[in-house]
Short mmCIF file of C-alpha atoms in Angstrom, two decimals:
data_model
loop_
_atom_site.label_atom_id
_atom_site.label_comp_id
_atom_site.label_asym_id
_atom_site.label_seq_id
_atom_site.Cartn_x
_atom_site.Cartn_y
_atom_site.Cartn_z
CA GLY A 746 -21.65 -20.94 -27.61
CA LEU A 747 -24.85 -21.98 -25.81
CA ASP A 748 -26.14 -25.55 -25.70
CA HIS A 749 -29.87 -24.82 -25.90
CA LYS A 750 -31.67 -23.15 -28.76
CA ALA A 751 -34.07 -21.29 -26.45
CA ALA A 752 -31.18 -19.80 -24.45
CA ALA A 753 -29.41 -18.79 -27.66
CA GLU A 754 -32.58 -17.11 -28.93
CA ALA A 755 -32.99 -15.19 -25.67
CA TYR A 756 -29.38 -14.08 -25.87
CA ARG A 757 -29.85 -12.98 -29.49
CA GLN A 758 -32.86 -10.88 -28.56
CA ARG A 759 -30.99 -9.25 -25.70
CA ARG A 760 -28.01 -8.38 -27.87
CA GLU A 761 -30.30 -7.08 -30.61
CA MET A 762 -32.02 -4.81 -28.09
CA GLN A 763 -28.65 -3.53 -26.88
CA LEU A 764 -27.54 -2.73 -30.45
CA VAL A 765 -30.76 -0.89 -31.20
CA GLU A 766 -30.47 1.01 -27.94
CA ARG A 767 -26.87 1.96 -28.71
CA HIS A 768 -27.89 3.25 -32.13
CA ALA A 769 -30.78 5.27 -30.69
CA LEU A 770 -29.26 6.59 -27.48
CA GLY A 771 -25.53 6.58 -28.16
CA PRO A 772 -22.72 4.36 -26.87
CA ALA A 773 -23.34 5.05 -23.20
CA ALA A 774 -26.66 3.24 -22.92
CA PRO A 775 -25.60 -0.39 -23.49
CA LEU A 776 -21.95 -0.06 -22.41
CA THR A 777 -20.91 -3.11 -20.43
CA PHE A 778 -18.80 -2.94 -17.31
CA ALA A 779 -16.21 -5.14 -19.05
CA GLU A 780 -15.94 -2.65 -21.94
CA ALA A 781 -15.60 0.23 -19.48
CA ALA A 782 -12.96 -1.69 -17.52
CA LEU A 783 -10.94 -2.31 -20.69
CA THR A 784 -10.97 1.40 -21.53
CA TYR A 785 -10.01 2.20 -17.93
CA LEU A 786 -7.03 -0.17 -18.06
CA GLN A 787 -5.91 1.13 -21.46
CA SER A 788 -5.90 4.61 -19.93
CA GLY A 789 -3.45 3.48 -17.26
CA GLY A 790 -5.92 2.35 -14.59
CA GLU A 791 -4.99 -0.06 -11.81
CA ALA A 792 -5.66 -3.70 -12.70
CA ARG A 793 -5.30 -5.00 -9.15
CA PHE A 794 -8.54 -6.57 -7.80
CA LEU A 795 -10.44 -6.17 -11.10
CA GLY A 796 -10.09 -9.80 -12.16
CA PRO A 797 -12.47 -11.35 -9.60
CA ILE A 798 -14.98 -8.53 -10.15
CA LEU A 799 -15.09 -9.05 -13.92
CA GLU A 800 -15.40 -12.81 -13.49
CA ALA A 801 -18.28 -12.42 -11.02
CA MET A 802 -20.12 -9.88 -13.17
CA GLY A 803 -19.76 -11.71 -16.45
CA PRO A 804 -19.28 -10.11 -19.86
CA ASP A 805 -22.83 -8.78 -20.27
CA ALA A 806 -23.29 -6.75 -17.08
CA LEU A 807 -24.22 -3.22 -18.13
CA LEU A 808 -22.36 -0.34 -16.57
CA ARG A 809 -25.58 1.58 -15.96
CA ASP A 810 -26.90 -1.31 -13.81
CA ILE A 811 -23.97 -1.22 -11.38
CA ASP A 812 -25.46 0.39 -8.31
CA ALA A 813 -25.42 -0.12 -4.53
CA THR A 814 -27.61 -3.23 -4.77
CA HIS A 815 -25.29 -4.78 -7.34
CA VAL A 816 -22.24 -3.95 -5.23
CA ASN A 817 -23.83 -5.54 -2.15
CA ARG A 818 -24.49 -8.76 -4.08
CA LEU A 819 -20.89 -8.84 -5.26
CA ALA A 820 -19.65 -8.25 -1.71
CA LEU A 821 -21.59 -11.27 -0.47
CA ALA A 822 -20.35 -13.40 -3.37
CA LEU A 823 -16.69 -12.40 -3.33
CA TYR A 824 -15.93 -11.30 0.24
CA PRO A 825 -18.63 -12.71 2.54
CA ASP A 826 -16.44 -12.61 5.67
CA ALA A 827 -14.23 -9.64 4.79
CA ALA A 828 -13.79 -6.55 6.91
CA PRO A 829 -15.22 -3.22 5.66
CA ALA A 830 -11.73 -2.01 4.76
CA THR A 831 -11.19 -5.03 2.51
CA ILE A 832 -14.52 -4.53 0.72
CA ASN A 833 -13.73 -0.85 0.25
CA ARG A 834 -10.26 -1.53 -1.11
CA GLN A 835 -10.86 -4.64 -3.23
CA LEU A 836 -14.42 -4.12 -4.47
CA ILE A 837 -15.90 -0.64 -4.15
CA THR A 838 -12.78 1.34 -5.01
CA PRO A 839 -12.04 -0.49 -8.32
CA ILE A 840 -15.70 -0.42 -9.35
CA ALA A 841 -15.92 3.30 -8.59
CA ALA A 842 -12.69 3.92 -10.53
CA VAL A 843 -13.98 2.14 -13.66
CA TYR A 844 -17.30 3.96 -13.46
CA ALA A 845 -15.65 7.35 -12.89
CA SER A 846 -13.39 6.78 -15.90
CA ALA A 847 -16.41 6.10 -18.11
CA SER A 848 -18.25 9.08 -16.65
CA ASP A 849 -15.31 11.39 -17.37
CA GLN A 850 -15.56 10.36 -21.02
CA GLY A 851 -19.28 11.12 -21.13
CA LEU A 852 -20.23 7.45 -21.35
CA ALA A 853 -22.18 7.32 -18.07
CA PRO A 854 -23.89 9.81 -15.78
CA PRO A 855 -22.02 10.68 -12.56
CA ARG A 856 -22.62 8.23 -9.71
CA ARG A 857 -21.29 7.91 -6.18
CA PHE A 858 -20.54 4.57 -4.54
CA THR A 859 -20.88 4.64 -0.78
CA ARG A 860 -18.05 2.92 1.00
CA ARG A 861 -18.41 0.78 4.10
CA LYS A 862 -17.81 2.51 7.40
CA GLU A 863 -14.47 1.38 8.76
CA PRO A 864 -13.51 1.14 12.42
CA PRO A 865 -10.79 3.50 13.68
CA GLY A 866 -7.38 2.90 12.12
CA ARG A 867 -4.75 0.67 13.63
CA LEU A 868 -3.35 2.24 16.79
CA ARG A 869 -0.43 -0.14 17.23
CA TRP A 870 3.03 1.31 17.08
CA LEU A 871 6.18 0.40 18.96
CA PRO A 872 7.77 2.56 21.64
CA PRO A 873 11.59 2.38 21.40
CA GLU A 874 11.86 -0.11 24.25
CA GLU A 875 9.59 -2.64 22.47
CA ALA A 876 11.36 -2.03 19.18
CA GLU A 877 14.70 -2.82 20.81
CA ALA A 878 13.32 -6.09 22.19
CA LEU A 879 12.16 -7.04 18.68
CA ILE A 880 15.53 -6.14 17.15
CA ARG A 881 17.47 -8.15 19.71
CA ALA A 882 15.26 -11.20 19.24
CA ALA A 883 15.57 -11.29 15.43
CA ASP A 884 18.08 -13.32 13.44
CA PRO A 885 20.74 -11.23 11.61
CA ARG A 886 18.94 -11.08 8.25
CA THR A 887 15.60 -10.18 9.78
CA ARG A 888 17.30 -7.70 12.12
CA ARG A 889 18.66 -5.73 9.15
CA LEU A 890 15.23 -5.67 7.55
CA ILE A 891 13.54 -4.52 10.78
CA LEU A 892 16.10 -1.75 11.27
CA PHE A 893 15.61 -0.56 7.69
CA LEU A 894 11.82 -0.50 7.99
CA LEU A 895 11.97 1.32 11.32
CA GLY A 896 14.45 3.85 9.97
CA THR A 897 12.76 4.62 6.64
CA GLY A 898 9.06 3.81 6.95
CA CYS A 899 9.25 1.79 3.73
CA ARG A 900 6.66 -0.84 2.96
CA PRO A 901 8.03 -4.40 3.13
CA ILE A 902 7.69 -4.91 -0.63
CA GLU A 903 9.67 -1.70 -1.23
CA ALA A 904 12.49 -3.07 0.90
CA PHE A 905 12.38 -6.42 -0.94
CA GLU A 906 12.77 -4.61 -4.29
CA LEU A 907 15.65 -2.41 -3.12
CA ASP A 908 18.72 -2.95 -5.30
CA ALA A 909 22.25 -2.40 -4.04
CA ALA A 910 22.75 0.23 -6.77
CA ASP A 911 19.98 2.31 -5.18
CA LEU A 912 21.38 2.10 -1.66
CA HIS A 913 23.56 5.12 -0.85
CA LEU A 914 25.32 4.37 2.41
CA ASP A 915 27.55 7.44 2.14
CA THR A 916 24.54 9.76 2.37
CA CYS A 917 22.24 7.46 4.38
CA GLU A 918 19.68 7.37 1.59
CA ALA A 919 17.88 4.81 -0.55
CA TRP A 920 16.09 5.35 -3.85
CA ILE A 921 12.65 3.70 -3.89
CA TRP A 922 11.96 3.49 -7.59
CA ARG A 923 8.55 1.84 -7.41
CA SER A 924 6.02 2.17 -4.64
CA LYS A 925 2.37 1.37 -4.02
CA THR A 926 1.49 4.78 -5.47
CA ASP A 927 4.01 4.44 -8.35
CA THR A 928 5.71 7.65 -7.18
CA PRO A 929 9.51 7.24 -6.80
CA ARG A 930 11.08 8.84 -3.75
CA MET A 931 14.36 9.10 -1.91
CA VAL A 932 14.19 7.99 1.71
CA GLN A 933 16.65 8.78 4.51
CA PHE A 934 17.74 6.61 7.40
CA PRO A 935 19.70 7.16 10.62
CA ARG A 936 23.37 6.20 10.92
CA ARG A 937 22.35 3.19 12.99
CA VAL A 938 20.66 1.71 9.92
CA ARG A 939 23.71 2.50 7.80
CA ALA A 940 25.89 0.56 10.22
CA ALA A 941 23.54 -2.43 9.96
CA LEU A 942 23.70 -2.36 6.15
CA GLN A 943 27.48 -2.22 5.82
CA ASP A 944 27.63 -5.92 4.97
CA ALA A 945 24.70 -5.81 2.52
CA PRO A 946 25.29 -7.46 -0.89
CA ALA A 947 27.31 -5.27 -3.26
CA GLU A 948 24.94 -5.98 -6.13
CA GLY A 949 21.43 -7.27 -6.61
CA ALA A 950 18.79 -7.38 -3.91
CA VAL A 951 19.80 -5.81 -0.60
CA PHE A 952 17.43 -7.96 1.48
CA ARG A 953 17.28 -11.72 0.92
CA THR A 954 15.70 -14.85 2.30
CA PRO A 955 17.59 -17.15 4.72
CA LYS A 956 18.62 -19.11 1.61
CA GLY A 957 20.31 -16.01 0.22
CA VAL A 958 17.94 -15.49 -2.70
CA PRO A 959 15.88 -12.35 -3.41
CA TYR A 960 12.31 -12.21 -2.18
CA LEU A 961 9.60 -12.64 -4.80
CA THR A 962 7.97 -9.25 -5.29
CA ARG A 963 4.41 -10.13 -6.13
CA THR A 964 1.28 -8.77 -4.51
CA GLY A 965 1.22 -9.74 -0.85
CA SER A 966 4.87 -10.80 -0.88
CA GLY A 967 5.39 -9.29 2.56
CA GLY A 968 4.25 -12.62 3.92
CA GLN A 969 7.52 -14.22 2.82
CA ALA A 970 9.27 -12.72 5.83
CA ALA A 971 6.38 -13.45 8.18
CA ALA A 972 7.79 -16.63 9.73
CA ALA A 973 11.09 -15.05 10.76
CA PHE A 974 9.37 -11.87 11.90
CA ASN A 975 6.78 -13.77 13.94
CA ALA A 976 9.52 -15.82 15.60
CA ALA A 977 11.28 -12.62 16.66
CA ARG A 978 8.01 -11.09 17.84
CA THR A 979 7.23 -14.12 20.00
CA ALA A 980 10.74 -14.19 21.45
CA ALA A 981 10.44 -10.47 22.25
CA GLY A 982 7.18 -11.06 24.13
CA LEU A 983 5.10 -8.88 21.80
CA ASP A 984 1.48 -9.59 20.92
CA PRO A 985 0.27 -10.81 17.48
CA SER A 986 -1.02 -7.36 16.56
CA VAL A 987 2.61 -6.45 15.77
CA THR A 988 3.26 -7.14 12.07
CA PRO A 989 5.91 -5.93 9.60
CA TYR A 990 3.51 -3.15 8.62
CA THR A 991 3.43 -1.98 12.24
CA LEU A 992 6.96 -0.75 11.60
CA ARG A 993 5.66 1.74 9.03
CA HIS A 994 3.20 3.11 11.60
CA THR A 995 6.05 3.22 14.10
CA TRP A 996 8.35 5.16 11.77
CA ALA A 997 5.65 7.75 11.05
CA THR A 998 5.02 8.22 14.77
CA TRP A 999 8.72 8.44 15.60
CA PHE A 1000 9.55 10.75 12.71
CA TYR A 1001 6.85 13.27 13.50
CA ALA A 1002 7.55 13.17 17.24
CA ALA A 1003 11.21 13.97 16.53
CA THR A 1004 10.71 16.62 13.83
CA LYS A 1005 7.14 17.98 13.87
CA ASP A 1006 7.66 18.16 10.10
CA PHE A 1007 4.43 17.01 8.51
CA GLY A 1008 5.58 17.86 4.97
CA GLY A 1009 8.68 15.75 5.46
CA LEU A 1010 6.51 12.94 6.80
CA MET A 1011 4.43 12.96 3.61
CA ASP A 1012 7.43 13.20 1.27
CA LEU A 1013 9.56 10.53 2.89
CA GLY A 1014 6.61 8.24 3.61
CA GLY A 1015 5.37 8.44 0.02
CA TRP A 1016 1.89 9.75 0.86
CA SER A 1017 0.12 12.16 -1.47
CA ARG A 1018 -2.84 12.71 0.86
CA ALA A 1019 -2.51 14.42 4.22
CA ASP A 1020 -5.32 12.39 5.77
CA THR A 1021 -3.51 9.14 4.90
CA ALA A 1022 -0.26 10.31 6.47
CA ASN A 1023 -2.22 11.50 9.48
CA ARG A 1024 -3.63 8.01 10.07
CA TYR A 1025 -0.11 6.60 10.34
CA ARG A 1026 1.11 9.31 12.68
CA LYS A 1027 -0.13 8.27 16.14
CA ILE A 1028 -0.51 10.30 19.30
CA ALA A 1029 2.71 9.85 21.26
CA PRO A 1030 3.97 11.05 24.64
CA ALA A 1031 5.85 14.35 24.67
CA ASN A 1032 9.13 12.68 25.65
CA LEU A 1033 9.23 10.22 22.74
CA ALA A 1034 11.95 12.10 20.83
CA THR A 1035 14.13 12.14 23.94
CA ARG A 1036 13.60 8.40 24.49
CA LEU A 1037 14.56 7.64 20.88
CA ARG A 1038 17.97 9.35 20.91
CA PRO A 1039 19.85 6.90 23.17
CA TYR A 1040 18.98 4.10 20.74
CA GLY A 1041 20.34 6.01 17.72
CA TRP A 1042 16.99 6.98 16.23
CA GLN A 1043 17.55 10.55 15.03
CA PHE A 1044 15.28 11.90 12.32
CA GLY A 1045 14.91 15.13 10.37
CA THR A 1046 18.59 16.04 10.29
CA ASN A 1047 21.53 15.13 8.13
CA PRO A 1048 22.31 11.60 9.35
CA THR A 1049 25.90 11.82 8.08
CA GLN A 1050 26.78 14.59 10.54
CA GLU A 1051 27.78 13.76 14.07
CA ASN A 1052 26.17 16.96 15.38
CA PRO A 1053 23.49 17.84 12.84
CA ALA A 1054 22.37 21.43 13.06
CA ARG A 1055 19.29 21.85 10.94
CA PRO A 1056 16.76 19.90 8.85
CA ILE A 1057 17.66 19.21 5.24
CA PHE A 1058 14.25 18.32 3.81
CA LYS A 1059 13.57 19.35 0.25
CA MET A 1060 10.88 18.57 -2.25
CA ILE A 1061 11.24 15.08 -3.73
#
């Protein structure tokens, strides 16, 4: 497929050398990153973010040549202005996963990929007074979504994919069948959220756009609700650091302050790693649980009981 005979000859010699090397040293020596990525995907690996990496590397990049220098060049080419967290998530993590998969199969020697140092995690969460201002300022559709996110800690895309059949208002629960970690879970919400969802659609998507149609649930679809959320945030007098994802940080902080149940935090939040859950749980004043109660934010007890007596957490 090359236009010049000299380039074709050089390519032929390179491929010939790779074939000889594979015959002499086994399949690991000339394995390309693209071949390793295909095997990784066929084994159930995550395809997200791999496309740009494969396109930038080309089909002939050898797996054994992918080192820190190669990763740095890719970072400059693909994400020149990105934050360390973005480079870690969208470049280093998928490359490391493909390499580790090949290494586990004996196709490459073990290798570590050093991740960029990230600044401290987001500290923003909403005290109940700010949350109430946001709720009051939102239009009815956005208000229901905000209440659900505050009461469950769900990610926005999880709320967008919630079907009416999986919403159990009688028990104040919702079944999240697909999450970022692909681990289904049952979440609980306070009775205040149940009251807000009483007029939710009886079938199909629970949360919908102002036009009454379901949100598109593609990667990054949380931005579909951004305009309405930002309008409510501005009207509430909150700063731009408050995003829909801030509500997940807020739920984790509220839940732990009210229950001191770290296992429940991990189960209901859908986290498999304690350090991840710990980043969402912020340091809060000792009176936070007391300040939450007047607004109807009660966590860690059976939300269907008027005077709940004890926690009902169980393994999910």
